[in-house]
Short mmCIF file of C-alpha atoms and ligand atoms in Angstrom, two decimals:
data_model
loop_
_atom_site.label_atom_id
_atom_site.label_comp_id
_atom_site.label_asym_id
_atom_site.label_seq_id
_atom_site.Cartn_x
_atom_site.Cartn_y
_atom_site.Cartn_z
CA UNK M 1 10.92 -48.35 1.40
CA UNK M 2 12.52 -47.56 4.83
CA UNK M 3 13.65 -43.77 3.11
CA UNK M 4 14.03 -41.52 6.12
CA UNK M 5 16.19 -41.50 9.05
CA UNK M 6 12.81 -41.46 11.36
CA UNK M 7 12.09 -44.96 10.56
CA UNK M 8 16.07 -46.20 11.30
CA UNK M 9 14.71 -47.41 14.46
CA UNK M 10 12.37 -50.47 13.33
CA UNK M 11 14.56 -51.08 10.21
CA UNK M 12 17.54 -51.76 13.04
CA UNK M 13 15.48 -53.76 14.57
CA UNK M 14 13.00 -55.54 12.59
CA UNK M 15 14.91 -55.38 8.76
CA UNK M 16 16.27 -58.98 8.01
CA UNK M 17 14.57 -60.77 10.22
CA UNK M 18 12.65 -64.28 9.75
CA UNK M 19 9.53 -64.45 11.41
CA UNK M 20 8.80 -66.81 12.60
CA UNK M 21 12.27 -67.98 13.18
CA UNK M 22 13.90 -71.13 13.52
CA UNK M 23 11.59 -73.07 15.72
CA UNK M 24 9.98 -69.66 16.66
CA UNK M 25 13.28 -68.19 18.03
CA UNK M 26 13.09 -64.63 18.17
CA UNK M 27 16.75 -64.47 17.98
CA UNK M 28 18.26 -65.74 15.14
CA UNK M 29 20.78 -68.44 16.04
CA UNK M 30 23.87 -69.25 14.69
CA UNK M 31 24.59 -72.10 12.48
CA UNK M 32 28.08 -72.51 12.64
CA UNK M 33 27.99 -75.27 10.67
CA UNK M 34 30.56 -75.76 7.17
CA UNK M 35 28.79 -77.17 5.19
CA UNK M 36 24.75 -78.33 4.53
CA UNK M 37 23.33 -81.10 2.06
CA UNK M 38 23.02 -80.14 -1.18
CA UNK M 39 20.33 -79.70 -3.52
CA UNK M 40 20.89 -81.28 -7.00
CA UNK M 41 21.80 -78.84 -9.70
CA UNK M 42 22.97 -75.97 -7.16
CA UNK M 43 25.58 -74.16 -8.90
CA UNK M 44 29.30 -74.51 -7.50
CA UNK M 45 28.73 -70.39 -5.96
CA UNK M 46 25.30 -71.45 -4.20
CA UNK M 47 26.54 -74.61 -2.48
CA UNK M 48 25.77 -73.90 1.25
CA UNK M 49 29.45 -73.69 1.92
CA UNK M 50 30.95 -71.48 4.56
CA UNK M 51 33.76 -69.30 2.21
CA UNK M 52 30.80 -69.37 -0.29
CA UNK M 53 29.09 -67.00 1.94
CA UNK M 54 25.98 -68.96 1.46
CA UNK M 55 24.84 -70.75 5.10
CA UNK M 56 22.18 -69.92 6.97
CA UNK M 57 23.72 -66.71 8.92
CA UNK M 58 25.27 -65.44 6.71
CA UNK M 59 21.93 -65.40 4.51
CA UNK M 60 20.14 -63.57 7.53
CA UNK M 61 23.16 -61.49 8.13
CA UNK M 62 22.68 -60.35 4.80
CA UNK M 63 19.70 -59.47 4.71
CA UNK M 64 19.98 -57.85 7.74
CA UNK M 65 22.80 -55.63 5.76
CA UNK M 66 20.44 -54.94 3.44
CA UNK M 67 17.62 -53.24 5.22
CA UNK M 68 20.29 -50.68 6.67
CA UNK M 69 20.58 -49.29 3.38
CA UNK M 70 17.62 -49.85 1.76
CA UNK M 71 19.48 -52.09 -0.73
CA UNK M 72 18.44 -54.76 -3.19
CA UNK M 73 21.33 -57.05 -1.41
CA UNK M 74 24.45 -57.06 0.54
CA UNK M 75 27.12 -59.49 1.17
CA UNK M 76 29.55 -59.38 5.17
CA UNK M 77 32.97 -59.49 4.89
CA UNK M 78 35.66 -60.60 7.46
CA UNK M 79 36.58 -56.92 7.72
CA UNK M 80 36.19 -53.18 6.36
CA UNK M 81 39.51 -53.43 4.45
CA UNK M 82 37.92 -56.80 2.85
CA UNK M 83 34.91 -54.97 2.03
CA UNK M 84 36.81 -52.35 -0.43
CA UNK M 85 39.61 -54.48 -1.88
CA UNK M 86 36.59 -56.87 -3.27
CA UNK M 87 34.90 -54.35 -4.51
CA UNK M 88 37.77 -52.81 -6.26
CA UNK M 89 39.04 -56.21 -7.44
CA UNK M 90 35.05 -57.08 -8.69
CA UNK M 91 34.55 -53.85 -10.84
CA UNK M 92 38.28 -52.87 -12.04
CA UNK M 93 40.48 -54.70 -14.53
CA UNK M 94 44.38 -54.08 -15.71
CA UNK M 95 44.39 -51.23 -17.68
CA UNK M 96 41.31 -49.69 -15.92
CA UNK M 97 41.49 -46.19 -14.40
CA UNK M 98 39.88 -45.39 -10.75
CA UNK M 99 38.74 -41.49 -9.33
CA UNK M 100 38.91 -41.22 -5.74
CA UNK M 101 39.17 -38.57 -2.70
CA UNK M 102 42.30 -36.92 -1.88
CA UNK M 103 41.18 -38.25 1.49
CA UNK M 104 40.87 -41.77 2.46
CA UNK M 105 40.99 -44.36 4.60
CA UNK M 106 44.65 -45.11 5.66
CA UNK M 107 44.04 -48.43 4.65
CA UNK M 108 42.33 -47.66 1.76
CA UNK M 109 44.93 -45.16 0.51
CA UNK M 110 48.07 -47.20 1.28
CA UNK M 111 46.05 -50.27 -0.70
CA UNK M 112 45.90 -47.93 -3.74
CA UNK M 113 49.38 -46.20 -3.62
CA UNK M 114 51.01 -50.15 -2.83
CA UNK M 115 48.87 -52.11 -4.90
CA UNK M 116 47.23 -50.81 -7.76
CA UNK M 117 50.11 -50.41 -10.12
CA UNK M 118 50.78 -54.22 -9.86
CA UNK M 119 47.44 -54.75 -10.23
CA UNK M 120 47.16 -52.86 -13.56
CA UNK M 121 45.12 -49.91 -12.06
CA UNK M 122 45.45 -46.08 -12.99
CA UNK M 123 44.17 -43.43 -10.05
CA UNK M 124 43.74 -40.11 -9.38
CA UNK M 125 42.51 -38.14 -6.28
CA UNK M 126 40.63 -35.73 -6.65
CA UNK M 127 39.07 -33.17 -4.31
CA UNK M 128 35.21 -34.48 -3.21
CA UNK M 129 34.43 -30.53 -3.07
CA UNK M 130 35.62 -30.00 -6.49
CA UNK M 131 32.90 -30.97 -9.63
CA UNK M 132 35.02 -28.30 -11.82
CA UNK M 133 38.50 -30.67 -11.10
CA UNK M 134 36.26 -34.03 -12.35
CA UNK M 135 35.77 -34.31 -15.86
CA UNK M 136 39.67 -33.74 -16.31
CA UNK M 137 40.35 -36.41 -13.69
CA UNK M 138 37.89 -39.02 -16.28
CA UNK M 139 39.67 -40.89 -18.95
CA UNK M 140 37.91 -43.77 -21.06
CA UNK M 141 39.30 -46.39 -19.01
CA UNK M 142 38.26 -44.96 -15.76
CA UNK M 143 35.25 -47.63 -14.17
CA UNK M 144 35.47 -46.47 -10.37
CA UNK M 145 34.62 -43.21 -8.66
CA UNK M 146 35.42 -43.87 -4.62
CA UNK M 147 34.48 -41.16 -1.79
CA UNK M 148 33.89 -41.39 1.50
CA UNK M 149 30.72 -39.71 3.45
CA UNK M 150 32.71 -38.00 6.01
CA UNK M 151 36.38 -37.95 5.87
CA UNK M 152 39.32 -38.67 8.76
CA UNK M 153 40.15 -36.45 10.78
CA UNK M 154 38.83 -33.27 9.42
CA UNK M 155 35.03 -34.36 8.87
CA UNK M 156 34.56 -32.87 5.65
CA UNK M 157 31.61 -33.72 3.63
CA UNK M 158 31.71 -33.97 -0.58
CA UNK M 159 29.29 -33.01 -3.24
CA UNK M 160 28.33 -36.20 -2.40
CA UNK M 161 24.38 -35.87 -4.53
CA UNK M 162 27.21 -34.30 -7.64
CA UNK M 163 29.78 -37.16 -7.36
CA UNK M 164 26.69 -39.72 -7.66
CA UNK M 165 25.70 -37.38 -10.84
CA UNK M 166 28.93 -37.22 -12.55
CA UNK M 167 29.08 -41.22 -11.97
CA UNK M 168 25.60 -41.43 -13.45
CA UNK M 169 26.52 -39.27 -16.30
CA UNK M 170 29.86 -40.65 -16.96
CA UNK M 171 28.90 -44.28 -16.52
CA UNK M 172 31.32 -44.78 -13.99
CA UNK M 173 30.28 -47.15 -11.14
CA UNK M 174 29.87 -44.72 -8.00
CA UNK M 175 31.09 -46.40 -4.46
CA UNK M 176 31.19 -45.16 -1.00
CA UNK M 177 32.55 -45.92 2.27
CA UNK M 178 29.36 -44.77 4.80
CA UNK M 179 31.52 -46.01 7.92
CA UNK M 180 31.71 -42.18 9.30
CA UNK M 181 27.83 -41.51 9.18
CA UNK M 182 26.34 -45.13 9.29
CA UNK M 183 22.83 -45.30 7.33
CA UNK M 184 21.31 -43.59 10.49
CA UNK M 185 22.95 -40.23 8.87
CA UNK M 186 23.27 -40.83 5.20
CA UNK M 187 21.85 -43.22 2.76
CA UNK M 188 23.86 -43.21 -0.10
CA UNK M 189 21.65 -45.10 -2.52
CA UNK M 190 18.96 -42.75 -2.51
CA UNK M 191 21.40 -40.19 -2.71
CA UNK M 192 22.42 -42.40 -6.43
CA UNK M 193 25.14 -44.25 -5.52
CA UNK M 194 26.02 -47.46 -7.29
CA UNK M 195 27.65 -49.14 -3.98
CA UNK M 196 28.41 -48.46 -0.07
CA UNK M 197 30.43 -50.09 2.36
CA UNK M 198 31.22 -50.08 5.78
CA UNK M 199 34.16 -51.23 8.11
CA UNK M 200 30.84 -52.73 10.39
CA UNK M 201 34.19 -52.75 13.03
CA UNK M 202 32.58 -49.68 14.14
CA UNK M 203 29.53 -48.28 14.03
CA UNK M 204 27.34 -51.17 12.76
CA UNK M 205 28.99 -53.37 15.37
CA UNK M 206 29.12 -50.51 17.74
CA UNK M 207 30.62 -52.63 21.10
CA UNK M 208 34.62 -52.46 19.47
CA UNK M 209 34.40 -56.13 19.45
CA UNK M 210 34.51 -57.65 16.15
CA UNK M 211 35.75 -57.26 13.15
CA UNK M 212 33.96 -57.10 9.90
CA UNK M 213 32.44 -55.63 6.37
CA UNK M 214 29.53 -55.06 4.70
CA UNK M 215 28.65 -54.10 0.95
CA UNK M 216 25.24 -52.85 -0.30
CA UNK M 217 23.80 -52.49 -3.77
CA UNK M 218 21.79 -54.04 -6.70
CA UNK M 219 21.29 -57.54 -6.71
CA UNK M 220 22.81 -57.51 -10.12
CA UNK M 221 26.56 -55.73 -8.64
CA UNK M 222 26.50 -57.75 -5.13
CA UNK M 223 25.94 -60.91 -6.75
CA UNK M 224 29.27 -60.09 -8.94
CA UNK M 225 30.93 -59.37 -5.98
CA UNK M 226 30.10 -61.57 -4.16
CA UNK M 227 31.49 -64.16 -6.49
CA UNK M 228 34.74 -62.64 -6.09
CA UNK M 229 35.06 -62.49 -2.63
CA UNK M 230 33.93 -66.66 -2.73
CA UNK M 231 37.09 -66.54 -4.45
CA UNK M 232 39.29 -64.02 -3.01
CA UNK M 233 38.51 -65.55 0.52
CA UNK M 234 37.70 -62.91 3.06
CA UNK M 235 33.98 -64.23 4.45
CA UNK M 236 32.48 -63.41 7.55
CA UNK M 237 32.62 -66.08 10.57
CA UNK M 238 29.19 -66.59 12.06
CA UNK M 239 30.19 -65.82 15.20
CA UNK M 240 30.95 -62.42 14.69
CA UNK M 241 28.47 -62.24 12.16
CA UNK M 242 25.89 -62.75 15.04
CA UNK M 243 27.43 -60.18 17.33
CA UNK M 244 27.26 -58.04 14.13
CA UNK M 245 23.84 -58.82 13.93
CA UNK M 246 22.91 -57.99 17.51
CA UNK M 247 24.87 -54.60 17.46
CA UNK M 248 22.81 -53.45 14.15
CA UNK M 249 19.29 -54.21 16.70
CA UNK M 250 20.74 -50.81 18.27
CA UNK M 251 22.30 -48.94 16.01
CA UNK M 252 19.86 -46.20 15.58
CA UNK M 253 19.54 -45.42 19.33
CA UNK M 254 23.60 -45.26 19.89
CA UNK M 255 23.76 -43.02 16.40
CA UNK M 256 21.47 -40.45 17.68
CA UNK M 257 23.09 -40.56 21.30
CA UNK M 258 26.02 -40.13 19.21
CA UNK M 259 25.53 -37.29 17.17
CA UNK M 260 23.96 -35.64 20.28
CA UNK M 261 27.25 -36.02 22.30
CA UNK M 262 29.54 -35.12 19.19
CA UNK M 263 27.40 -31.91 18.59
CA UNK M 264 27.35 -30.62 22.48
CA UNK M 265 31.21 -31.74 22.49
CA UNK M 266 31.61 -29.81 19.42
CA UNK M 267 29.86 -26.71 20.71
CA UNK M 268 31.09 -26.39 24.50
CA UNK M 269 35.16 -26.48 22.59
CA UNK M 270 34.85 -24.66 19.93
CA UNK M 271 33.52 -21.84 23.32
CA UNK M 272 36.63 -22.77 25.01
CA UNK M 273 39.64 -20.30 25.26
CA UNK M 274 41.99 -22.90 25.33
CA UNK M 275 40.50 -24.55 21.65
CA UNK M 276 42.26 -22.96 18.47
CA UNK M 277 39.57 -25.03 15.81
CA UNK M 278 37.16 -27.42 15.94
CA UNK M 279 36.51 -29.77 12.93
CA UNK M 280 32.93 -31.22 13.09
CA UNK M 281 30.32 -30.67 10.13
CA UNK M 282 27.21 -29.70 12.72
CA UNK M 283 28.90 -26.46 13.45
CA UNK M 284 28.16 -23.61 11.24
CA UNK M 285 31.86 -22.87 10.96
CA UNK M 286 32.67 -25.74 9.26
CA UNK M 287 33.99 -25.27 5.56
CA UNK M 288 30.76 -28.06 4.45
CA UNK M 289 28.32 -26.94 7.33
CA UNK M 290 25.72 -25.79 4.62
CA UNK M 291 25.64 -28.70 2.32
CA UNK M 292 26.23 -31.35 4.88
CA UNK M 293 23.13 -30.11 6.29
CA UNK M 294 21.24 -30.84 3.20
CA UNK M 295 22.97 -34.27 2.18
CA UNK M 296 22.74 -35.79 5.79
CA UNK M 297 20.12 -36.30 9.06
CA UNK M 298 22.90 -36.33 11.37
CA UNK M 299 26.41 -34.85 11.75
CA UNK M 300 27.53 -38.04 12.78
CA UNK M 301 30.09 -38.78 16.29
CA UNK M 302 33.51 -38.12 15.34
CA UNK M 303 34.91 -34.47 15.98
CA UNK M 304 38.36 -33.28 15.98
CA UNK M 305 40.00 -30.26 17.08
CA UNK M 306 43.22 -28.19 17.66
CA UNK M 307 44.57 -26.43 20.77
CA UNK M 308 46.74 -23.14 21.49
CA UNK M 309 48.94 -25.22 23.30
CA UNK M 310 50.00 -27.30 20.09
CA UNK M 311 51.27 -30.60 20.08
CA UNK M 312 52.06 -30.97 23.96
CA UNK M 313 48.85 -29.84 25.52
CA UNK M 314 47.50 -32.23 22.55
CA UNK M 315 48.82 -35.16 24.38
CA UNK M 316 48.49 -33.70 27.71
CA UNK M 317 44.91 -33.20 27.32
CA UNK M 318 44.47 -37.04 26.01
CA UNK M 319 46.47 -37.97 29.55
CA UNK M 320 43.84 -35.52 31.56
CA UNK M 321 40.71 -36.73 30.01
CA UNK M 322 38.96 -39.45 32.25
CA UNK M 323 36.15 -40.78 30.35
CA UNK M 324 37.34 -41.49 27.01
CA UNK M 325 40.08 -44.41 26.47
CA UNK M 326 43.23 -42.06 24.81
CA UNK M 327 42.79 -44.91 21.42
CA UNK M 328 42.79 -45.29 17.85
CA UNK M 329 39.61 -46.39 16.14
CA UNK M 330 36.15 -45.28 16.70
CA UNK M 331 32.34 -46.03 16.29
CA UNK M 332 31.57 -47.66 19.93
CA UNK M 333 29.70 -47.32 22.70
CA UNK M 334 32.95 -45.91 24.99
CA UNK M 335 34.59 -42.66 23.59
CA UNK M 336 37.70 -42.45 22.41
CA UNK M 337 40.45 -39.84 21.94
CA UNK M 338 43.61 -40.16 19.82
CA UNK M 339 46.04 -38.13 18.05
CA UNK M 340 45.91 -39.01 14.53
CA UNK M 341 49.68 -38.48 13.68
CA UNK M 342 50.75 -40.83 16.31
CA UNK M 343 48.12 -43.29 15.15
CA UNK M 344 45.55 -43.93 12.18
CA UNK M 345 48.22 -41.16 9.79
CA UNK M 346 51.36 -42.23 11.63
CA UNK M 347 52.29 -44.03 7.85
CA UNK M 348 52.14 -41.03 6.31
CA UNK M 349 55.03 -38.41 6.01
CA UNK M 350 54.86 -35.31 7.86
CA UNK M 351 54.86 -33.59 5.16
CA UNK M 352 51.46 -35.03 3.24
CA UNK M 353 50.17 -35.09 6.60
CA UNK M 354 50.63 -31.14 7.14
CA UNK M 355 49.45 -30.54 3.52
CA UNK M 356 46.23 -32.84 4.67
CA UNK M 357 45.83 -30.61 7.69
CA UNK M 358 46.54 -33.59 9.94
CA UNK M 359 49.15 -32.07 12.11
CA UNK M 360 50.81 -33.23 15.08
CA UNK M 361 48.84 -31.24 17.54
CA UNK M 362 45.82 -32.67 15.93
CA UNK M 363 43.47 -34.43 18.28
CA UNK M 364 40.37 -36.69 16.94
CA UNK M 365 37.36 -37.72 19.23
CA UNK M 366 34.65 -40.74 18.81
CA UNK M 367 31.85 -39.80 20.91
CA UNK M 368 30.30 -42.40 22.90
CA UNK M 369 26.87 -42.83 23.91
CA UNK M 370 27.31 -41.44 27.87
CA UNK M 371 25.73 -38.25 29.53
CA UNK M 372 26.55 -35.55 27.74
CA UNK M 373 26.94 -33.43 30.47
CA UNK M 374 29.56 -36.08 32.15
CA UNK M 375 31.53 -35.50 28.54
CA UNK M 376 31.65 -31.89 28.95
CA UNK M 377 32.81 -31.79 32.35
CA UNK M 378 35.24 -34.06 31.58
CA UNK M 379 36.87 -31.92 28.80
CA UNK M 380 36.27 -28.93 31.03
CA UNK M 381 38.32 -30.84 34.04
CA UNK M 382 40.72 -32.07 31.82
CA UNK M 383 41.57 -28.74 30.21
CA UNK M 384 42.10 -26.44 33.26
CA UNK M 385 44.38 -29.39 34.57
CA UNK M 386 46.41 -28.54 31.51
CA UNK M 387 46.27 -24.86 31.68
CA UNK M 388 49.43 -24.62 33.78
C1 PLP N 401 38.23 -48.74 9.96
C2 PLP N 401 37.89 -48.22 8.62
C3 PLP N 401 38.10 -48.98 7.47
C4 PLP N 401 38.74 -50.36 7.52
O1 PLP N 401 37.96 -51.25 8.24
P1 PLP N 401 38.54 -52.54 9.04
O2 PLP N 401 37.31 -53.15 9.59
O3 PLP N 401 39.52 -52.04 10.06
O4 PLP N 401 39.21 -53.38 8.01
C5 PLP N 401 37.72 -48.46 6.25
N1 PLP N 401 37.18 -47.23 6.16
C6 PLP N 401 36.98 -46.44 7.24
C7 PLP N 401 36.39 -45.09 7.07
C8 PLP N 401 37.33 -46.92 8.51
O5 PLP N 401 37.14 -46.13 9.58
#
């Protein structure tokens, strides 16, 4: 309905919303309440509980969700992590088999390499570039193929149109986590997939003040899990649900500032002598530049890059830089710079993390939404203060 990126604007603001609302409020309140009165014969998962995920704000939350993506339905979850566990724990059963990319999540991979044996569960990774590597990766138990749109820290891009294919083809239930791009950038339903998700921690929240999920699909699969999370436990507070809510009204304005200051970021360093590499799918040099172009309507606001200095003008640039809070996470309105190794891979051993490319000298930035041109002159400050 809402297919291209040009209309992200009014669906941001105007998808979800009841009008008229509650005594003509324009803003949808929150209902904090527990618990409501019951109609007879309501079914023990629609009682207007709070864990049930079934009051009022949650409902309009929901909904909300679901306009982002042009999806059927959604369901909020208390956090990103929450969002992917239920999902796995909905559509996979002991003795089922999972696909996913070589590169995930930290959370994400640590829940599969801790969990998943106890739980039954077979994986492979695969590479999300690599349609030849699939069909040997496939075995008749396998249910779940999970990708990500734009991968930590090196912002590569998948066959993402292929994996939704091979999941079509195969049978296998198709998921992906769209925190990187939001649905400003990529829309992975239309591009086929069965389910997306989002840590709504960052972009859809966009202020790097809450914490919380969100899961998008057909009725048929949210409903499903949305049962299990009832069960499983991890349901969105109203609270933050409505500060969820009011980040989404913006979301296409801060994307687009986004991209714009990721992309001018991108270009000024990759110029600079003092830059070895810069990782960020909007350049032409990038290993996915000509696909990604295709697949998505923005390059998104992460970017990360290497220096000739190595590892200690890495950290001496993070200390120079003025404008951007030297922090983990990403996805708000501030920018952020961090060094990967010391932070969201710091789990990992150095040796997985060399083979990933994430090496210590490694430096990841979330673009903001401020002036470009007070970004760039920040950088360019910061790195002739470190040229000595
Ligand atoms: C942050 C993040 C998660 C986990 O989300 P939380 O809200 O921290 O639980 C999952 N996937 C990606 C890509 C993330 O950046």
């Amino acid at each position: 309905m809402h297919g291209n990126g040009e209309s992200m604007g009014t669906v941001a603001v105007h998808g979800g919303e009841r009008r008229p609302g509650p005594d003509g409020s324009v803003v949808f309140p929150i209902y904090q309440g527990t618990v409501y009165e019951v109609e007879p014969g309501t079914g023990y998962h629609d009682l207007p509980y709070i864990r049930l995920n079934s009051t009022p704000s949650q409902h309009y939350l929901h909904d909300k969700l679901a306009a982002l993506e042009g999806a059927e339905a959604a369901v909020a979850t208390s956090s990103g992590m929450a969002a992917v566990t239920t999902i796995l724990l909905s559509l996979m059963k002991a003795g089922d088999h999972l696909i996913a990319s070589d590169c995930l999540y930290g959370g994400t991979h640590d829940f599969l390499t801790e969990h998943a044996a106890d739980l039954g569960w077979s994986f492979t990774f695969v590479d999300a570039g690599r349609p030849e590597t699939w069909p040997a990766a496939r075995t008749e138990q396998t249910r779940v193929f999970l990708v990500e749109t734009i991968t930590n820290p090196l912002m590569r891009v998948g066959l993402l149109d292929q994996v939704a294919d091979f999941g079509r083809q195969a049978g296998i239930t198709t998921v992906i986590d769209n925190t990187f791009a939001s649905p400003v950038n990529f829309r992975p339903l239309q591009a086929g997939f069965d389910v997306v998700f989002h840590s709504a921690t960052k972009y859809l929240g966009g202020h790097s003040d809450l914490v919380a999920g969100a899961i998008m699909g057909r009725a048929e699969l949210i409903d499903r899990i949305r049962l299990t999370l009832n069960l499983f436990g991890g349901s969105l507070d109203p609270h933050a649900g409505f500060l969820l809510a009011r980040g989404i009204k913006t979301l296409a304005l801060r994307v687009q500032a986004q991209n714009a200051n990721a992309l001018a970021l991108a270009q000024f360093l990759a110029a600079h002598p003092a830059v070895a590499a810069v990782n960020y799918p909007g350049l032409t040099s990038h290993p996915d530049h000509a696909h990604a172009a295709g697949l998505l309507s923005g390059f998104g606001g992460m970017l990360s890059l290497r220096l000739h200095g190595g590892e200690a003008a890495a950290q001496a640039l993070l200390e120079a830089v003025t404008l951007a809070y030297a922090a983990p996470s990403l996805g708000g309105v501030e920018s952020l710079v961090t060094r990967p190794a010391i932070t969201s891979h710091a789990g990992m051993s150095a040796e997985d993390r060399d083979r990933l490319g994430i090496t210590a000298d490694l430096i990841r930035i979330s673009s903001g939404i401020e002036d470009t041109q007070d970004l760039i002159d920040d950088y360019a400050q910061a790195l002739e203060k470190i040229k000595g």
